[in-house]
Amino acid sequence: MIKNRKLNAGTPWTGGVLLLFFWSLIVGVVNQQWLSFGAGFVFLGFYGICLYLDQKMHTVELVERLLSYIFFLTLASALIGLLENFNFITREAAWWKICFGLTTVVSNDDTLFRITGTFGNPNLAASWYAVMILVGYYFYEKTPKNEHRIFFYGILLLITALVLTGSRGAMIGLMIGFVVYDLAAGKMFHVTIRMLSFLIGMGAFIGSSDWFPRGDLLSSTIDLRWAIWENCFNMFLKKPVTGWGIMGIYFADDNVYQYLRVLHAHNMLLSWVVMLGLVGLFLLLWMEWHLWGSLWQLFKEKCPLMPLLVAVQAFFWGHGVFDFSIMSPQIGLLFMVFSSLICTLAGSENSKPYFSAPKRFFCRLQGIRSLRKTNKNQ
């Protein structure tokens, strides 16, 4: 892109990612957190990927092809998760397990076994599998009946893997995603059925939590989350503008963070504002504002991918109430790709270059001058 002089700010989303890169470096320097400074370069990688999508993914067919590749690759990861569940893949360290993400990043108690697939963390695996369930559902509805079986069994495999991860937040986020999907698709009967199922399921989970995976730990999980949120909110109050850096929560002094050491606040907005401050939060909300405007445009244009794209966004924000899985490179990449595709497909104003207003002004001015010269010659 640099060679062909196509390197620019891209869509508002892509331009926002570039601004987040610069801001994360500033925050790292201010806090003298050099690991946070280095981690900020992940945003530069995201910017490059989003810019590539801006240049290449302008049709529904190209996006569908990309998503189908990711879906079928994910089935391989889910199969590895099943092998892990049945102890065909053990937890003994080996170099090839590290290469394929088969080692756990965090401790995984054998008495509370949760599969991690190829992600090294059960919550990250759950986020990826849940998004791919929505993708599979889209293809299941779109493909001819003779091809339904492939996606049906693929979705069934992913649901099994999702349950084995034991991630309750991802399951709740997935239910929200399905409701939003059918709402965007105009299937009000399906919305009613899903809402009733969701409410009945939540009632059963609260009333009889022992019936569900890790349900006996519900009370302790709530206490744990509340303590983390309280500590992180106090951190935000100490540095509201700049935040503490991308790795700031983990490396905060014991006088600042007085509880179990964690990487993030286990809440999307709270994690973001603690790490990058109010400036970082403003950039994120500004990007989301343009993103939802692009979704509305796709809805008016009756884009077939719109229900899936808005459902994935609903999943990330629903899951984001309880976790911050997009902090990981894998899930962060998934979030960035889906968000970038929305602005790219929207076309028109939302997918024009971020700094395009001055360019349009000078182009119009040049056009007026050319018209005047033509009139003078005549």
mmCIF file of C-alpha atoms in Angstrom:
data_model
loop_
_atom_site.group_PDB
_atom_site.id
_atom_site.type_symbol
_atom_site.label_atom_id
_atom_site.label_comp_id
_atom_site.label_asym_id
_atom_site.label_seq_id
_atom_site.Cartn_x
_atom_site.Cartn_y
_atom_site.Cartn_z
ATOM 1 C CA MET A 1 0.000 0.000 0.000
ATOM 2 C CA ILE A 2 2.894 2.349 0.738
ATOM 3 C CA LYS A 3 4.457 1.483 -2.622
ATOM 4 C CA ASN A 4 1.181 2.168 -4.463
ATOM 5 C CA ARG A 5 0.557 5.316 -2.378
ATOM 6 C CA LYS A 6 -2.691 3.941 -0.996
ATOM 7 C CA LEU A 7 -1.753 4.435 2.639
ATOM 8 C CA ASN A 8 -4.345 6.756 4.205
ATOM 9 C CA ALA A 9 -6.613 6.993 7.231
ATOM 10 C CA GLY A 10 -9.311 4.898 5.541
ATOM 11 C CA THR A 11 -12.780 4.776 7.099
ATOM 12 C CA PRO A 12 -13.592 6.519 10.377
ATOM 13 C CA TRP A 13 -13.073 3.192 12.135
ATOM 14 C CA THR A 14 -9.645 2.665 10.589
ATOM 15 C CA GLY A 15 -8.649 6.261 11.282
ATOM 16 C CA GLY A 16 -9.762 5.807 14.895
ATOM 17 C CA VAL A 17 -7.553 2.734 15.271
ATOM 18 C CA LEU A 18 -4.593 4.771 14.054
ATOM 19 C CA LEU A 19 -5.365 7.496 16.613
ATOM 20 C CA LEU A 20 -5.613 4.828 19.333
ATOM 21 C CA PHE A 21 -2.142 3.648 18.360
ATOM 22 C CA PHE A 22 -0.650 7.107 18.852
ATOM 23 C CA TRP A 23 -2.572 7.668 22.090
ATOM 24 C CA SER A 24 -1.533 4.304 23.549
ATOM 25 C CA LEU A 25 2.128 5.205 22.949
ATOM 26 C CA ILE A 26 1.637 8.547 24.699
ATOM 27 C CA VAL A 27 -0.053 6.837 27.657
ATOM 28 C CA GLY A 28 2.788 4.318 27.894
ATOM 29 C CA VAL A 29 5.379 7.104 27.990
ATOM 30 C CA VAL A 30 3.423 9.174 30.531
ATOM 31 C CA ASN A 31 3.121 6.192 32.859
ATOM 32 C CA GLN A 32 6.669 4.992 32.121
ATOM 33 C CA GLN A 33 5.111 1.617 31.342
ATOM 34 C CA TRP A 34 7.334 0.338 28.541
ATOM 35 C CA LEU A 35 5.454 -2.940 28.212
ATOM 36 C CA SER A 36 2.262 -0.934 27.674
ATOM 37 C CA PHE A 37 4.174 1.209 25.169
ATOM 38 C CA GLY A 38 5.169 -1.922 23.249
ATOM 39 C CA ALA A 39 1.676 -3.387 23.451
ATOM 40 C CA GLY A 40 0.378 -0.244 21.769
ATOM 41 C CA PHE A 41 1.966 -1.427 18.537
ATOM 42 C CA VAL A 42 -0.782 -4.049 18.348
ATOM 43 C CA PHE A 43 -3.042 -1.148 17.351
ATOM 44 C CA LEU A 44 -0.652 -0.437 14.486
ATOM 45 C CA GLY A 45 -1.089 -4.036 13.347
ATOM 46 C CA PHE A 46 -4.870 -3.674 13.618
ATOM 47 C CA TYR A 47 -4.660 -0.460 11.595
ATOM 48 C CA GLY A 48 -2.823 -2.252 8.799
ATOM 49 C CA ILE A 49 -5.372 -5.066 8.711
ATOM 50 C CA CYS A 50 -8.336 -2.659 8.767
ATOM 51 C CA LEU A 51 -6.751 -0.597 5.977
ATOM 52 C CA TYR A 52 -6.269 -3.750 3.905
ATOM 53 C CA LEU A 53 -9.950 -4.623 4.385
ATOM 54 C CA ASP A 54 -10.902 -1.069 3.378
ATOM 55 C CA GLN A 55 -9.073 -1.596 0.083
ATOM 56 C CA LYS A 56 -10.233 -5.143 -0.665
ATOM 57 C CA MET A 57 -13.595 -6.047 0.943
ATOM 58 C CA HIS A 58 -16.113 -3.919 -0.936
ATOM 59 C CA THR A 59 -18.618 -6.623 -1.922
ATOM 60 C CA VAL A 60 -20.810 -9.033 0.003
ATOM 61 C CA GLU A 61 -19.373 -11.956 -1.952
ATOM 62 C CA LEU A 62 -15.785 -11.214 -0.864
ATOM 63 C CA VAL A 63 -16.816 -10.834 2.780
ATOM 64 C CA GLU A 64 -18.779 -14.085 2.685
ATOM 65 C CA ARG A 65 -15.792 -15.897 1.235
ATOM 66 C CA LEU A 66 -13.559 -14.570 4.007
ATOM 67 C CA LEU A 67 -16.048 -15.519 6.732
ATOM 68 C CA SER A 68 -16.529 -19.008 5.300
ATOM 69 C CA TYR A 69 -12.756 -19.618 5.482
ATOM 70 C CA ILE A 70 -12.678 -18.480 9.107
ATOM 71 C CA PHE A 71 -15.722 -20.602 9.976
ATOM 72 C CA PHE A 72 -14.253 -23.850 8.635
ATOM 73 C CA LEU A 73 -10.850 -23.166 10.215
ATOM 74 C CA THR A 74 -12.655 -22.660 13.521
ATOM 75 C CA LEU A 75 -14.173 -26.135 13.249
ATOM 76 C CA ALA A 76 -10.629 -27.533 13.425
ATOM 77 C CA SER A 77 -10.056 -25.562 16.633
ATOM 78 C CA ALA A 78 -13.329 -26.881 18.094
ATOM 79 C CA LEU A 79 -12.313 -30.464 17.254
ATOM 80 C CA ILE A 80 -9.041 -29.912 19.102
ATOM 81 C CA GLY A 81 -11.108 -28.677 22.038
ATOM 82 C CA LEU A 82 -13.101 -31.924 22.033
ATOM 83 C CA LEU A 83 -9.889 -33.955 21.951
ATOM 84 C CA GLU A 84 -8.723 -31.893 24.899
ATOM 85 C CA ASN A 85 -11.936 -32.647 26.767
ATOM 86 C CA PHE A 86 -11.486 -36.413 26.315
ATOM 87 C CA ASN A 87 -7.803 -36.231 27.302
ATOM 88 C CA PHE A 88 -6.491 -37.147 23.860
ATOM 89 C CA ILE A 89 -4.465 -33.974 24.177
ATOM 90 C CA THR A 90 -2.836 -33.695 27.589
ATOM 91 C CA ARG A 91 -1.600 -30.624 29.446
ATOM 92 C CA GLU A 92 2.049 -31.692 29.399
ATOM 93 C CA ALA A 93 4.195 -28.915 27.949
ATOM 94 C CA ALA A 94 5.615 -29.342 24.439
ATOM 95 C CA TRP A 95 6.918 -26.927 21.828
ATOM 96 C CA TRP A 96 4.285 -27.892 19.244
ATOM 97 C CA LYS A 97 1.513 -27.186 21.750
ATOM 98 C CA ILE A 98 2.876 -23.689 22.267
ATOM 99 C CA CYS A 99 2.931 -23.124 18.483
ATOM 100 C CA PHE A 100 -0.705 -24.151 18.092
ATOM 101 C CA GLY A 101 -1.989 -22.412 21.226
ATOM 102 C CA LEU A 102 -2.710 -25.671 23.043
ATOM 103 C CA THR A 103 -1.121 -24.602 26.323
ATOM 104 C CA THR A 104 -3.113 -22.687 28.918
ATOM 105 C CA VAL A 105 -2.112 -19.100 29.617
ATOM 106 C CA VAL A 106 -3.854 -19.121 32.999
ATOM 107 C CA SER A 107 -4.095 -21.968 35.510
ATOM 108 C CA ASN A 108 -6.935 -24.378 34.764
ATOM 109 C CA ASP A 109 -7.868 -26.449 37.797
ATOM 110 C CA ASP A 110 -8.295 -30.144 36.939
ATOM 111 C CA THR A 111 -11.301 -30.325 39.268
ATOM 112 C CA LEU A 112 -12.945 -27.539 37.256
ATOM 113 C CA PHE A 113 -11.903 -28.548 33.767
ATOM 114 C CA ARG A 114 -12.596 -26.079 30.958
ATOM 115 C CA ILE A 115 -11.344 -26.559 27.428
ATOM 116 C CA THR A 116 -9.251 -23.832 25.833
ATOM 117 C CA GLY A 117 -9.079 -25.099 22.234
ATOM 118 C CA THR A 118 -6.302 -23.283 20.391
ATOM 119 C CA PHE A 119 -6.615 -20.092 22.442
ATOM 120 C CA GLY A 120 -4.895 -20.944 25.735
ATOM 121 C CA ASN A 121 -7.811 -19.469 27.700
ATOM 122 C CA PRO A 122 -11.398 -20.785 27.987
ATOM 123 C CA ASN A 123 -13.024 -17.331 27.851
ATOM 124 C CA LEU A 124 -11.136 -16.399 24.687
ATOM 125 C CA ALA A 125 -12.078 -19.684 23.046
ATOM 126 C CA ALA A 126 -15.714 -19.096 24.039
ATOM 127 C CA SER A 127 -15.732 -15.614 22.454
ATOM 128 C CA TRP A 128 -14.383 -16.915 19.156
ATOM 129 C CA TYR A 129 -16.685 -19.946 19.049
ATOM 130 C CA ALA A 130 -19.765 -17.838 19.863
ATOM 131 C CA VAL A 131 -19.064 -15.400 17.011
ATOM 132 C CA MET A 132 -18.552 -18.317 14.617
ATOM 133 C CA ILE A 133 -21.878 -19.818 15.713
ATOM 134 C CA LEU A 134 -23.532 -16.605 14.502
ATOM 135 C CA VAL A 135 -21.545 -16.818 11.258
ATOM 136 C CA GLY A 136 -22.612 -20.450 10.792
ATOM 137 C CA TYR A 137 -26.231 -19.495 11.426
ATOM 138 C CA TYR A 138 -25.985 -16.849 8.683
ATOM 139 C CA PHE A 139 -24.676 -19.386 6.167
ATOM 140 C CA TYR A 140 -27.214 -21.983 7.304
ATOM 141 C CA GLU A 141 -30.041 -19.593 6.431
ATOM 142 C CA LYS A 142 -28.456 -18.448 3.170
ATOM 143 C CA THR A 143 -27.289 -21.721 1.602
ATOM 144 C CA PRO A 144 -29.525 -24.140 -0.333
ATOM 145 C CA LYS A 145 -31.202 -26.949 1.603
ATOM 146 C CA ASN A 146 -28.841 -29.594 0.283
ATOM 147 C CA GLU A 147 -25.937 -27.732 1.954
ATOM 148 C CA HIS A 148 -27.702 -27.090 5.280
ATOM 149 C CA ARG A 149 -26.295 -30.259 6.808
ATOM 150 C CA ILE A 150 -22.688 -29.020 6.658
ATOM 151 C CA PHE A 151 -23.436 -25.863 8.604
ATOM 152 C CA PHE A 152 -25.884 -27.589 10.951
ATOM 153 C CA TYR A 153 -23.259 -30.065 12.159
ATOM 154 C CA GLY A 154 -20.649 -27.296 12.229
ATOM 155 C CA ILE A 155 -22.858 -25.168 14.483
ATOM 156 C CA LEU A 156 -23.572 -28.187 16.685
ATOM 157 C CA LEU A 157 -19.834 -28.806 17.096
ATOM 158 C CA LEU A 158 -19.214 -25.166 18.000
ATOM 159 C CA ILE A 159 -22.072 -25.119 20.519
ATOM 160 C CA THR A 160 -20.612 -28.221 22.165
ATOM 161 C CA ALA A 161 -17.204 -26.588 22.340
ATOM 162 C CA LEU A 162 -18.732 -23.380 23.721
ATOM 163 C CA VAL A 163 -20.479 -25.267 26.527
ATOM 164 C CA LEU A 164 -17.258 -27.099 27.380
ATOM 165 C CA THR A 165 -15.442 -23.770 27.796
ATOM 166 C CA GLY A 166 -17.787 -23.027 30.697
ATOM 167 C CA SER A 167 -18.000 -19.335 29.803
ATOM 168 C CA ARG A 168 -21.322 -18.032 31.079
ATOM 169 C CA GLY A 169 -20.670 -14.502 29.819
ATOM 170 C CA ALA A 170 -20.138 -15.730 26.260
ATOM 171 C CA MET A 171 -23.355 -17.772 26.408
ATOM 172 C CA ILE A 172 -25.334 -14.733 27.554
ATOM 173 C CA GLY A 173 -23.685 -12.622 24.852
ATOM 174 C CA LEU A 174 -24.581 -15.252 22.234
ATOM 175 C CA MET A 175 -28.244 -15.217 23.261
ATOM 176 C CA ILE A 176 -28.258 -11.416 22.965
ATOM 177 C CA GLY A 177 -26.607 -11.740 19.555
ATOM 178 C CA PHE A 178 -29.299 -14.134 18.311
ATOM 179 C CA VAL A 179 -32.083 -11.821 19.508
ATOM 180 C CA VAL A 180 -30.498 -8.847 17.730
ATOM 181 C CA TYR A 181 -29.878 -10.958 14.599
ATOM 182 C CA ASP A 182 -33.552 -11.900 14.236
ATOM 183 C CA LEU A 183 -34.652 -8.382 15.152
ATOM 184 C CA ALA A 184 -32.468 -6.920 12.373
ATOM 185 C CA ALA A 185 -33.733 -9.595 9.960
ATOM 186 C CA GLY A 186 -37.354 -8.699 10.773
ATOM 187 C CA LYS A 187 -38.209 -12.136 12.186
ATOM 188 C CA MET A 188 -40.410 -11.007 15.048
ATOM 189 C CA PHE A 189 -41.722 -14.491 15.825
ATOM 190 C CA HIS A 190 -38.168 -15.740 16.258
ATOM 191 C CA VAL A 191 -37.389 -12.699 18.411
ATOM 192 C CA THR A 192 -40.317 -13.522 20.704
ATOM 193 C CA ILE A 193 -39.283 -17.163 21.028
ATOM 194 C CA ARG A 194 -35.645 -16.248 21.719
ATOM 195 C CA MET A 195 -36.594 -13.591 24.258
ATOM 196 C CA LEU A 196 -38.818 -16.059 26.120
ATOM 197 C CA SER A 197 -36.076 -18.699 26.006
ATOM 198 C CA PHE A 198 -33.538 -16.160 27.228
ATOM 199 C CA LEU A 199 -35.732 -15.012 30.142
ATOM 200 C CA ILE A 200 -36.631 -18.587 31.129
ATOM 201 C CA GLY A 201 -32.976 -19.597 30.920
ATOM 202 C CA MET A 202 -31.848 -16.639 33.025
ATOM 203 C CA GLY A 203 -34.556 -17.377 35.574
ATOM 204 C CA ALA A 204 -33.508 -21.018 35.772
ATOM 205 C CA PHE A 205 -29.849 -20.031 36.018
ATOM 206 C CA ILE A 206 -30.496 -17.662 38.905
ATOM 207 C CA GLY A 207 -32.954 -19.950 40.671
ATOM 208 C CA SER A 208 -31.176 -23.273 40.077
ATOM 209 C CA SER A 209 -27.608 -22.359 39.164
ATOM 210 C CA ASP A 210 -26.339 -25.869 40.034
ATOM 211 C CA TRP A 211 -27.906 -27.182 36.831
ATOM 212 C CA PHE A 212 -25.533 -25.141 34.665
ATOM 213 C CA PRO A 213 -21.773 -25.332 33.993
ATOM 214 C CA ARG A 214 -19.913 -23.791 36.945
ATOM 215 C CA GLY A 215 -23.265 -22.667 38.321
ATOM 216 C CA ASP A 216 -22.243 -23.519 41.871
ATOM 217 C CA LEU A 217 -19.632 -20.761 41.608
ATOM 218 C CA LEU A 218 -22.138 -18.031 40.683
ATOM 219 C CA SER A 219 -22.088 -16.314 44.069
ATOM 220 C CA SER A 220 -18.291 -16.273 44.334
ATOM 221 C CA THR A 221 -17.998 -15.091 40.713
ATOM 222 C CA ILE A 222 -20.275 -12.124 41.405
ATOM 223 C CA ASP A 223 -18.247 -11.202 44.497
ATOM 224 C CA LEU A 224 -15.015 -11.533 42.500
ATOM 225 C CA ARG A 225 -16.272 -9.355 39.645
ATOM 226 C CA TRP A 226 -17.570 -6.707 42.026
ATOM 227 C CA ALA A 227 -14.243 -6.500 43.867
ATOM 228 C CA ILE A 228 -12.339 -6.185 40.563
ATOM 229 C CA TRP A 229 -14.716 -3.477 39.298
ATOM 230 C CA GLU A 230 -14.405 -1.534 42.544
ATOM 231 C CA ASN A 231 -10.591 -1.638 42.484
ATOM 232 C CA CYS A 232 -10.418 -0.642 38.824
ATOM 233 C CA PHE A 233 -12.893 2.205 39.281
ATOM 234 C CA ASN A 234 -10.677 3.569 42.045
ATOM 235 C CA MET A 235 -7.734 3.341 39.638
ATOM 236 C CA PHE A 236 -9.690 5.346 37.077
ATOM 237 C CA LEU A 237 -10.396 8.080 39.622
ATOM 238 C CA LYS A 238 -6.648 8.457 40.230
ATOM 239 C CA LYS A 239 -5.799 8.900 36.521
ATOM 240 C CA PRO A 240 -9.001 9.791 34.676
ATOM 241 C CA VAL A 241 -7.478 11.495 31.619
ATOM 242 C CA THR A 242 -4.551 9.320 30.522
ATOM 243 C CA GLY A 243 -5.313 6.033 32.260
ATOM 244 C CA TRP A 244 -2.651 3.580 33.440
ATOM 245 C CA GLY A 245 -1.558 2.025 30.140
ATOM 246 C CA ILE A 246 -2.579 -1.176 28.384
ATOM 247 C CA MET A 247 -0.820 -3.350 30.990
ATOM 248 C CA GLY A 248 -1.329 -0.838 33.772
ATOM 249 C CA ILE A 249 -3.852 -2.823 35.813
ATOM 250 C CA TYR A 250 -1.625 -5.874 36.080
ATOM 251 C CA PHE A 251 1.463 -3.917 37.065
ATOM 252 C CA ALA A 252 -0.266 -1.403 39.354
ATOM 253 C CA ASP A 253 1.282 -0.967 42.780
ATOM 254 C CA ASP A 254 -0.335 -2.858 45.666
ATOM 255 C CA ASN A 255 -1.252 0.471 47.226
ATOM 256 C CA VAL A 256 -3.364 1.220 44.151
ATOM 257 C CA TYR A 257 -4.774 -2.189 43.267
ATOM 258 C CA GLN A 258 -5.433 -4.112 46.473
ATOM 259 C CA TYR A 259 -6.847 -7.430 45.317
ATOM 260 C CA LEU A 260 -6.307 -10.468 43.116
ATOM 261 C CA ARG A 261 -3.887 -9.538 40.317
ATOM 262 C CA VAL A 262 -5.724 -9.380 36.962
ATOM 263 C CA LEU A 263 -4.880 -8.171 33.440
ATOM 264 C CA HIS A 264 -8.069 -6.162 32.919
ATOM 265 C CA ALA A 265 -11.234 -4.981 34.670
ATOM 266 C CA HIS A 266 -13.476 -7.783 33.286
ATOM 267 C CA ASN A 267 -15.736 -5.144 31.775
ATOM 268 C CA MET A 268 -15.290 -3.623 28.349
ATOM 269 C CA LEU A 269 -15.842 0.062 29.089
ATOM 270 C CA LEU A 270 -14.237 0.008 32.530
ATOM 271 C CA SER A 271 -11.144 -1.773 31.218
ATOM 272 C CA TRP A 272 -10.844 0.692 28.361
ATOM 273 C CA VAL A 273 -11.140 3.787 30.528
ATOM 274 C CA VAL A 274 -8.676 2.471 33.133
ATOM 275 C CA MET A 275 -6.100 1.627 30.469
ATOM 276 C CA LEU A 276 -6.445 4.603 28.115
ATOM 277 C CA GLY A 277 -8.375 7.138 30.180
ATOM 278 C CA LEU A 278 -11.216 9.388 29.090
ATOM 279 C CA VAL A 279 -9.373 10.301 25.891
ATOM 280 C CA GLY A 280 -9.174 6.644 24.872
ATOM 281 C CA LEU A 281 -12.831 6.134 25.809
ATOM 282 C CA PHE A 282 -13.846 9.160 23.730
ATOM 283 C CA LEU A 283 -11.987 7.746 20.711
ATOM 284 C CA LEU A 284 -13.700 4.374 21.112
ATOM 285 C CA LEU A 285 -17.170 5.926 21.441
ATOM 286 C CA TRP A 286 -16.481 8.171 18.440
ATOM 287 C CA MET A 287 -15.542 5.111 16.392
ATOM 288 C CA GLU A 288 -18.629 3.242 17.590
ATOM 289 C CA TRP A 289 -20.816 6.211 16.679
ATOM 290 C CA HIS A 290 -19.634 6.035 13.065
ATOM 291 C CA LEU A 291 -19.886 2.247 13.124
ATOM 292 C CA TRP A 292 -23.540 2.226 14.190
ATOM 293 C CA GLY A 293 -24.249 4.914 11.604
ATOM 294 C CA SER A 294 -22.767 2.583 9.002
ATOM 295 C CA LEU A 295 -24.946 -0.256 10.294
ATOM 296 C CA TRP A 296 -28.016 1.926 9.906
ATOM 297 C CA GLN A 297 -26.950 2.685 6.350
ATOM 298 C CA LEU A 298 -26.542 -1.046 5.604
ATOM 299 C CA PHE A 299 -30.006 -1.611 7.061
ATOM 300 C CA LYS A 300 -31.526 0.994 4.729
ATOM 301 C CA GLU A 301 -29.658 -0.550 1.789
ATOM 302 C CA LYS A 302 -30.978 -4.008 2.807
ATOM 303 C CA CYS A 303 -27.496 -5.492 2.867
ATOM 304 C CA PRO A 304 -27.845 -9.270 3.479
ATOM 305 C CA LEU A 305 -24.868 -9.249 5.863
ATOM 306 C CA MET A 306 -26.319 -6.539 8.104
ATOM 307 C CA PRO A 307 -28.126 -8.882 10.597
ATOM 308 C CA LEU A 308 -24.916 -10.865 11.128
ATOM 309 C CA LEU A 309 -22.719 -7.790 11.525
ATOM 310 C CA VAL A 310 -25.000 -6.119 14.061
ATOM 311 C CA ALA A 311 -25.442 -9.428 15.938
ATOM 312 C CA VAL A 312 -21.667 -9.780 16.313
ATOM 313 C CA GLN A 313 -21.461 -6.239 17.690
ATOM 314 C CA ALA A 314 -24.280 -7.026 20.130
ATOM 315 C CA PHE A 315 -22.423 -10.161 21.229
ATOM 316 C CA PHE A 316 -19.185 -8.299 21.937
ATOM 317 C CA TRP A 317 -20.954 -5.628 23.977
ATOM 318 C CA GLY A 318 -23.129 -8.188 25.768
ATOM 319 C CA HIS A 319 -20.129 -10.336 26.649
ATOM 320 C CA GLY A 320 -18.241 -7.141 27.449
ATOM 321 C CA VAL A 321 -20.391 -6.570 30.518
ATOM 322 C CA PHE A 322 -18.647 -9.499 32.215
ATOM 323 C CA ASP A 323 -15.301 -9.765 30.422
ATOM 324 C CA PHE A 324 -12.825 -7.951 28.183
ATOM 325 C CA SER A 325 -11.865 -10.679 25.744
ATOM 326 C CA ILE A 326 -10.957 -8.230 22.955
ATOM 327 C CA MET A 327 -7.803 -7.373 24.915
ATOM 328 C CA SER A 328 -6.267 -10.590 23.552
ATOM 329 C CA PRO A 329 -4.709 -10.360 20.072
ATOM 330 C CA GLN A 330 -6.979 -13.092 18.647
ATOM 331 C CA ILE A 331 -10.345 -11.783 19.845
ATOM 332 C CA GLY A 332 -9.214 -8.193 19.370
ATOM 333 C CA LEU A 333 -8.444 -9.068 15.754
ATOM 334 C CA LEU A 334 -11.905 -10.616 15.339
ATOM 335 C CA PHE A 335 -13.551 -7.512 16.799
ATOM 336 C CA MET A 336 -11.506 -5.183 14.599
ATOM 337 C CA VAL A 337 -12.177 -7.170 11.419
ATOM 338 C CA PHE A 338 -15.951 -7.276 11.886
ATOM 339 C CA SER A 339 -16.068 -3.593 12.814
ATOM 340 C CA SER A 340 -13.948 -2.611 9.829
ATOM 341 C CA LEU A 341 -16.121 -4.660 7.465
ATOM 342 C CA ILE A 342 -19.191 -2.701 8.572
ATOM 343 C CA CYS A 343 -17.697 0.681 7.622
ATOM 344 C CA THR A 344 -16.153 -0.697 4.436
ATOM 345 C CA LEU A 345 -19.406 -2.211 3.168
ATOM 346 C CA ALA A 346 -21.451 0.851 4.042
ATOM 347 C CA GLY A 347 -19.866 2.850 1.190
ATOM 348 C CA SER A 348 -20.954 6.476 0.763
ATOM 349 C CA GLU A 349 -19.919 8.998 3.429
ATOM 350 C CA ASN A 350 -18.986 6.592 6.216
ATOM 351 C CA SER A 351 -16.410 4.749 4.138
ATOM 352 C CA LYS A 352 -14.739 7.784 2.633
ATOM 353 C CA PRO A 353 -11.287 8.696 3.976
ATOM 354 C CA TYR A 354 -11.338 10.048 7.491
ATOM 355 C CA PHE A 355 -9.669 13.321 6.436
ATOM 356 C CA SER A 356 -11.749 13.613 3.253
ATOM 357 C CA ALA A 357 -13.649 16.844 4.107
ATOM 358 C CA PRO A 358 -10.732 19.204 3.306
ATOM 359 C CA LYS A 359 -9.975 17.180 0.186
ATOM 360 C CA ARG A 360 -13.580 17.533 -1.038
ATOM 361 C CA PHE A 361 -13.459 21.268 -0.343
ATOM 362 C CA PHE A 362 -10.320 21.819 -2.416
ATOM 363 C CA CYS A 363 -11.634 19.576 -5.203
ATOM 364 C CA ARG A 364 -14.796 21.663 -5.404
ATOM 365 C CA LEU A 365 -12.740 24.865 -5.303
ATOM 366 C CA GLN A 366 -10.566 23.559 -8.134
ATOM 367 C CA GLY A 367 -13.702 22.646 -10.086
ATOM 368 C CA ILE A 368 -15.085 26.181 -9.653
ATOM 369 C CA ARG A 369 -11.825 27.697 -10.881
ATOM 370 C CA SER A 370 -11.784 25.406 -13.918
ATOM 371 C CA LEU A 371 -15.361 26.393 -14.716
ATOM 372 C CA ARG A 372 -14.485 30.110 -14.493
ATOM 373 C CA LYS A 373 -11.489 29.654 -16.837
ATOM 374 C CA THR A 374 -13.736 27.846 -19.321
ATOM 375 C CA ASN A 375 -16.294 30.674 -19.216
ATOM 376 C CA LYS A 376 -13.569 33.275 -19.715
ATOM 377 C CA ASN A 377 -12.203 31.443 -22.756
ATOM 378 C CA GLN A 378 -15.663 31.236 -24.233
#
